[in-house]
Short mmCIF file of N, CA, C and O in Angstrom, two decimals:
data_model
loop_
_atom_site.label_atom_id
_atom_site.label_comp_id
_atom_site.label_asym_id
_atom_site.label_seq_id
_atom_site.Cartn_x
_atom_site.Cartn_y
_atom_site.Cartn_z
N MET A 874 87.20 234.42 24.97
CA MET A 874 86.77 233.62 26.10
C MET A 874 87.99 232.95 26.72
O MET A 874 88.73 232.25 26.06
N SER A 875 88.26 233.19 28.00
CA SER A 875 89.44 232.60 28.64
C SER A 875 89.06 231.27 29.30
O SER A 875 87.99 231.11 29.85
N GLN A 876 90.01 230.36 29.21
CA GLN A 876 89.81 229.04 29.80
C GLN A 876 90.53 229.01 31.14
O GLN A 876 91.69 229.37 31.24
N GLN A 877 89.84 228.58 32.19
CA GLN A 877 90.43 228.50 33.51
C GLN A 877 91.11 227.14 33.68
O GLN A 877 90.54 226.12 33.33
N THR A 878 92.32 227.16 34.20
CA THR A 878 93.06 225.91 34.40
C THR A 878 93.12 225.59 35.89
O THR A 878 92.81 226.43 36.73
N SER A 879 93.54 224.38 36.21
CA SER A 879 93.64 223.96 37.60
C SER A 879 95.04 224.22 38.16
O SER A 879 95.38 223.73 39.21
N TYR A 880 95.84 224.99 37.42
CA TYR A 880 97.19 225.29 37.89
C TYR A 880 97.57 226.72 37.49
O TYR A 880 96.95 227.33 36.64
N SER A 881 98.61 227.22 38.16
CA SER A 881 99.18 228.51 37.78
C SER A 881 100.70 228.39 37.89
O SER A 881 101.23 227.61 38.68
N ILE A 882 101.38 229.16 37.07
CA ILE A 882 102.84 229.15 37.05
C ILE A 882 103.33 230.58 37.21
O ILE A 882 102.82 231.49 36.56
N SER A 883 104.31 230.76 38.10
CA SER A 883 104.91 232.08 38.27
C SER A 883 106.41 231.92 38.48
O SER A 883 106.89 230.85 38.82
N VAL A 884 107.12 233.01 38.25
CA VAL A 884 108.56 233.03 38.48
C VAL A 884 108.82 233.99 39.63
O VAL A 884 108.39 235.14 39.60
N GLU A 885 109.51 233.47 40.66
CA GLU A 885 109.84 234.26 41.83
C GLU A 885 111.34 234.17 42.03
O GLU A 885 111.84 233.13 42.43
N GLU A 886 112.04 235.24 41.72
CA GLU A 886 113.50 235.30 41.77
C GLU A 886 114.08 234.14 40.96
O GLU A 886 113.90 234.11 39.76
N ARG A 887 114.72 233.16 41.61
CA ARG A 887 115.34 232.05 40.88
C ARG A 887 114.45 230.82 40.79
O ARG A 887 114.86 229.80 40.26
N ASP A 888 113.23 230.89 41.32
CA ASP A 888 112.34 229.74 41.38
C ASP A 888 111.18 229.85 40.41
O ASP A 888 110.69 230.94 40.14
N ILE A 889 110.78 228.70 39.89
CA ILE A 889 109.54 228.60 39.14
C ILE A 889 108.54 227.96 40.09
O ILE A 889 108.80 226.88 40.64
N VAL A 890 107.42 228.61 40.32
CA VAL A 890 106.43 228.13 41.27
C VAL A 890 105.19 227.69 40.49
O VAL A 890 104.63 228.45 39.72
N VAL A 891 104.82 226.42 40.72
CA VAL A 891 103.63 225.87 40.08
C VAL A 891 102.65 225.55 41.19
O VAL A 891 102.97 224.83 42.14
N ARG A 892 101.45 226.07 41.09
CA ARG A 892 100.41 225.80 42.08
C ARG A 892 99.27 225.04 41.39
O ARG A 892 98.83 225.41 40.31
N PHE A 893 98.83 223.96 42.06
CA PHE A 893 97.74 223.13 41.56
C PHE A 893 96.56 223.21 42.51
O PHE A 893 96.74 223.32 43.72
N ASN A 894 95.38 223.08 41.96
CA ASN A 894 94.19 222.90 42.77
C ASN A 894 94.32 221.51 43.39
O ASN A 894 94.43 220.51 42.68
N ARG A 895 94.34 221.42 44.70
CA ARG A 895 94.57 220.16 45.40
C ARG A 895 93.60 219.06 44.98
O ARG A 895 93.96 217.89 44.90
N SER A 896 92.37 219.42 44.69
CA SER A 896 91.36 218.41 44.34
C SER A 896 91.60 217.78 42.97
O SER A 896 91.02 216.76 42.65
N CYS A 897 92.49 218.37 42.18
CA CYS A 897 92.74 217.87 40.82
C CYS A 897 93.99 217.01 40.71
O CYS A 897 94.29 216.50 39.64
N ILE A 898 94.72 216.84 41.81
CA ILE A 898 96.03 216.21 41.72
C ILE A 898 96.09 214.92 42.53
O ILE A 898 95.69 214.87 43.68
N ASP A 899 96.60 213.88 41.89
CA ASP A 899 96.93 212.63 42.57
C ASP A 899 98.35 212.81 43.09
O ASP A 899 99.29 212.97 42.30
N MET A 900 98.53 212.80 44.40
CA MET A 900 99.83 213.11 45.00
C MET A 900 100.90 212.10 44.59
O MET A 900 102.06 212.48 44.40
N ASP A 901 100.55 210.83 44.44
CA ASP A 901 101.54 209.84 44.00
C ASP A 901 102.01 210.15 42.58
O ASP A 901 103.19 210.09 42.28
N ALA A 902 101.07 210.47 41.71
CA ALA A 902 101.42 210.80 40.32
C ALA A 902 102.27 212.07 40.28
O ALA A 902 103.23 212.14 39.52
N LEU A 903 101.93 213.03 41.09
CA LEU A 903 102.72 214.27 41.15
C LEU A 903 104.14 213.97 41.63
O LEU A 903 105.11 214.48 41.06
N GLY A 904 104.28 213.12 42.63
CA GLY A 904 105.60 212.74 43.11
C GLY A 904 106.42 212.07 42.03
O GLY A 904 107.61 212.37 41.86
N ARG A 905 105.80 211.17 41.26
CA ARG A 905 106.52 210.50 40.17
C ARG A 905 106.92 211.51 39.09
O ARG A 905 108.04 211.45 38.56
N PHE A 906 106.04 212.46 38.79
CA PHE A 906 106.36 213.48 37.80
C PHE A 906 107.54 214.34 38.27
O PHE A 906 108.46 214.61 37.50
N LEU A 907 107.52 214.73 39.53
CA LEU A 907 108.62 215.56 40.05
C LEU A 907 109.92 214.78 40.10
O LEU A 907 111.00 215.35 39.85
N ASP A 908 109.85 213.48 40.39
CA ASP A 908 111.06 212.64 40.32
C ASP A 908 111.62 212.65 38.90
O ASP A 908 112.83 212.72 38.69
N TYR A 909 110.72 212.57 37.90
CA TYR A 909 111.15 212.61 36.50
C TYR A 909 111.82 213.95 36.18
O TYR A 909 112.89 213.98 35.56
N VAL A 910 111.23 215.04 36.63
CA VAL A 910 111.81 216.37 36.37
C VAL A 910 113.18 216.47 37.03
O VAL A 910 114.14 216.96 36.43
N GLU A 911 113.30 215.96 38.25
CA GLU A 911 114.59 216.00 38.94
C GLU A 911 115.63 215.17 38.20
O GLU A 911 116.78 215.59 38.04
N LEU A 912 115.25 213.99 37.72
CA LEU A 912 116.16 213.15 36.96
C LEU A 912 116.61 213.86 35.69
O LEU A 912 117.79 213.88 35.36
N GLU A 913 115.69 214.45 34.97
CA GLU A 913 116.04 215.17 33.75
C GLU A 913 116.99 216.32 34.05
O GLU A 913 117.92 216.57 33.28
N ALA A 914 116.77 217.00 35.16
CA ALA A 914 117.66 218.10 35.54
C ALA A 914 119.06 217.59 35.84
O ALA A 914 120.06 218.24 35.53
N MET A 915 119.15 216.39 36.44
CA MET A 915 120.46 215.80 36.71
C MET A 915 121.14 215.36 35.42
O MET A 915 122.35 215.54 35.26
N LEU A 916 120.37 214.81 34.51
CA LEU A 916 120.93 214.32 33.26
C LEU A 916 121.33 215.46 32.33
O LEU A 916 122.27 215.34 31.55
N HIS A 917 120.60 216.57 32.41
CA HIS A 917 120.81 217.69 31.50
C HIS A 917 120.86 218.99 32.31
O HIS A 917 119.92 219.78 32.28
N PRO A 918 121.95 219.22 33.03
CA PRO A 918 122.02 220.38 33.92
C PRO A 918 121.89 221.72 33.21
O PRO A 918 121.56 222.71 33.84
N GLN A 919 122.13 221.77 31.90
CA GLN A 919 121.97 223.03 31.17
C GLN A 919 120.51 223.29 30.82
O GLN A 919 120.17 224.31 30.28
N GLY A 920 119.65 222.35 31.09
CA GLY A 920 118.24 222.48 30.77
C GLY A 920 117.84 221.51 29.68
O GLY A 920 118.67 221.03 28.92
N PHE A 921 116.56 221.19 29.64
CA PHE A 921 116.05 220.21 28.67
C PHE A 921 116.35 220.62 27.24
O PHE A 921 116.74 219.82 26.41
N ALA A 922 116.18 221.88 26.95
CA ALA A 922 116.35 222.35 25.57
C ALA A 922 117.81 222.31 25.14
O ALA A 922 118.11 222.21 23.96
N ASN A 923 118.73 222.39 26.10
CA ASN A 923 120.16 222.41 25.78
C ASN A 923 120.85 221.10 26.11
O ASN A 923 122.04 221.07 26.37
N ALA A 924 120.10 220.01 26.12
CA ALA A 924 120.66 218.71 26.50
C ALA A 924 121.71 218.28 25.49
O ALA A 924 121.40 217.88 24.38
N LYS A 925 122.95 218.36 25.89
CA LYS A 925 124.04 217.94 25.02
C LYS A 925 124.68 216.68 25.57
O LYS A 925 124.77 215.69 24.90
N ARG A 926 125.11 216.75 26.82
CA ARG A 926 125.79 215.61 27.42
C ARG A 926 125.54 215.61 28.92
O ARG A 926 125.64 216.64 29.58
N SER A 927 125.25 214.45 29.46
CA SER A 927 124.99 214.32 30.88
C SER A 927 126.25 214.53 31.69
O SER A 927 127.33 214.11 31.31
N LYS A 928 126.11 215.17 32.85
CA LYS A 928 127.21 215.31 33.78
C LYS A 928 127.08 214.29 34.91
O LYS A 928 127.83 214.33 35.88
N LEU A 929 126.14 213.38 34.78
CA LEU A 929 125.92 212.34 35.76
C LEU A 929 127.02 211.28 35.58
O LEU A 929 127.23 210.78 34.49
N THR A 930 127.71 210.98 36.67
CA THR A 930 128.77 209.97 36.58
C THR A 930 128.15 208.58 36.56
O THR A 930 126.99 208.39 36.92
N GLU A 931 128.95 207.60 36.18
CA GLU A 931 128.51 206.21 36.16
C GLU A 931 128.06 205.77 37.56
O GLU A 931 127.04 205.10 37.72
N GLU A 932 128.82 206.17 38.58
CA GLU A 932 128.49 205.81 39.96
C GLU A 932 127.18 206.46 40.40
O GLU A 932 126.36 205.83 41.07
N GLN A 933 126.98 207.73 40.05
CA GLN A 933 125.74 208.41 40.40
C GLN A 933 124.56 207.76 39.70
O GLN A 933 123.50 207.58 40.30
N ALA A 934 124.73 207.39 38.44
CA ALA A 934 123.65 206.74 37.70
C ALA A 934 123.30 205.40 38.33
O ALA A 934 122.12 205.06 38.47
N ALA A 935 124.31 204.63 38.73
CA ALA A 935 124.07 203.33 39.36
C ALA A 935 123.33 203.51 40.70
O ALA A 935 122.39 202.77 41.00
N ALA A 936 123.75 204.49 41.49
CA ALA A 936 123.10 204.75 42.78
C ALA A 936 121.66 205.19 42.57
O ALA A 936 120.75 204.76 43.29
N PHE A 937 121.45 206.03 41.58
CA PHE A 937 120.09 206.51 41.30
C PHE A 937 119.20 205.35 40.82
O PHE A 937 118.05 205.23 41.24
N ALA A 938 119.75 204.48 39.97
CA ALA A 938 118.99 203.32 39.49
C ALA A 938 118.62 202.41 40.66
O ALA A 938 117.50 201.89 40.73
N GLU A 939 119.56 202.22 41.59
CA GLU A 939 119.27 201.39 42.76
C GLU A 939 118.17 202.00 43.61
O GLU A 939 117.27 201.31 44.10
N GLU A 940 118.20 203.32 43.77
CA GLU A 940 117.16 204.02 44.54
C GLU A 940 115.80 203.85 43.86
O GLU A 940 114.79 203.60 44.53
N ILE A 941 115.77 203.98 42.56
CA ILE A 941 114.51 203.80 41.82
C ILE A 941 114.00 202.38 42.00
O ILE A 941 112.82 202.16 42.27
N ASP A 942 114.91 201.39 41.88
CA ASP A 942 114.52 199.99 42.07
C ASP A 942 113.91 199.79 43.45
O ASP A 942 112.91 199.11 43.61
N TRP A 943 114.53 200.36 44.48
CA TRP A 943 114.05 200.22 45.84
C TRP A 943 112.66 200.86 45.99
O TRP A 943 111.77 200.29 46.61
N ASP A 944 112.48 202.04 45.43
CA ASP A 944 111.18 202.72 45.51
C ASP A 944 110.10 201.91 44.80
O ASP A 944 108.97 201.81 45.30
N VAL A 945 110.43 201.34 43.65
CA VAL A 945 109.46 200.51 42.94
C VAL A 945 109.13 199.28 43.78
O VAL A 945 107.96 198.91 43.92
N TRP A 946 110.14 198.64 44.37
CA TRP A 946 109.90 197.46 45.20
C TRP A 946 108.98 197.81 46.37
O TRP A 946 108.06 197.05 46.69
N LYS A 947 109.18 198.97 47.01
CA LYS A 947 108.31 199.37 48.12
C LYS A 947 106.86 199.48 47.66
O LYS A 947 105.95 199.17 48.41
N GLU A 948 106.65 199.92 46.41
CA GLU A 948 105.30 200.07 45.87
C GLU A 948 104.64 198.74 45.54
O GLU A 948 103.44 198.60 45.67
N ILE A 949 105.42 197.75 45.09
CA ILE A 949 104.80 196.52 44.60
C ILE A 949 104.99 195.31 45.51
O ILE A 949 104.37 194.26 45.29
N LYS A 950 105.79 195.41 46.58
CA LYS A 950 106.10 194.23 47.38
C LYS A 950 104.86 193.61 48.01
O LYS A 950 104.80 192.39 48.16
N GLN A 951 103.84 194.40 48.36
CA GLN A 951 102.64 193.84 48.96
C GLN A 951 101.94 192.88 47.98
O GLN A 951 101.27 191.96 48.40
N ASN A 952 102.14 193.06 46.69
CA ASN A 952 101.56 192.16 45.71
C ASN A 952 102.19 190.77 45.78
O ASN A 952 101.56 189.77 45.42
N PHE A 953 103.44 190.71 46.24
CA PHE A 953 104.17 189.46 46.28
C PHE A 953 104.24 188.84 47.67
O PHE A 953 104.27 187.63 47.82
N LEU A 954 104.27 189.72 48.68
CA LEU A 954 104.44 189.23 50.05
C LEU A 954 103.17 189.27 50.88
O LEU A 954 103.14 188.79 51.99
N GLY A 955 102.12 189.88 50.32
CA GLY A 955 100.84 189.97 51.04
C GLY A 955 100.91 190.85 52.27
O GLY A 955 100.15 190.65 53.21
N GLU A 956 101.79 191.83 52.29
CA GLU A 956 101.90 192.73 53.45
C GLU A 956 100.86 193.80 53.39
O GLU A 956 100.42 194.27 52.42
#
């Protein structure tokens, strides 16, 4: 008995393509997940399984942390400023 999932994964040349059933996905959560995947790829350019040492410089890490802080502030500022 095969179980049907709400996603499919395929490999097309150099890309991995993941397709989701739109009705099953929270777009904000998906965006946060993809940000996490992108961060992991930056931290471990050889791949997650081969994570030995990050090639991310101190300056890049600081800039990325500032960007994350700004994105979080955009999400929560209405709680503090009533916007």
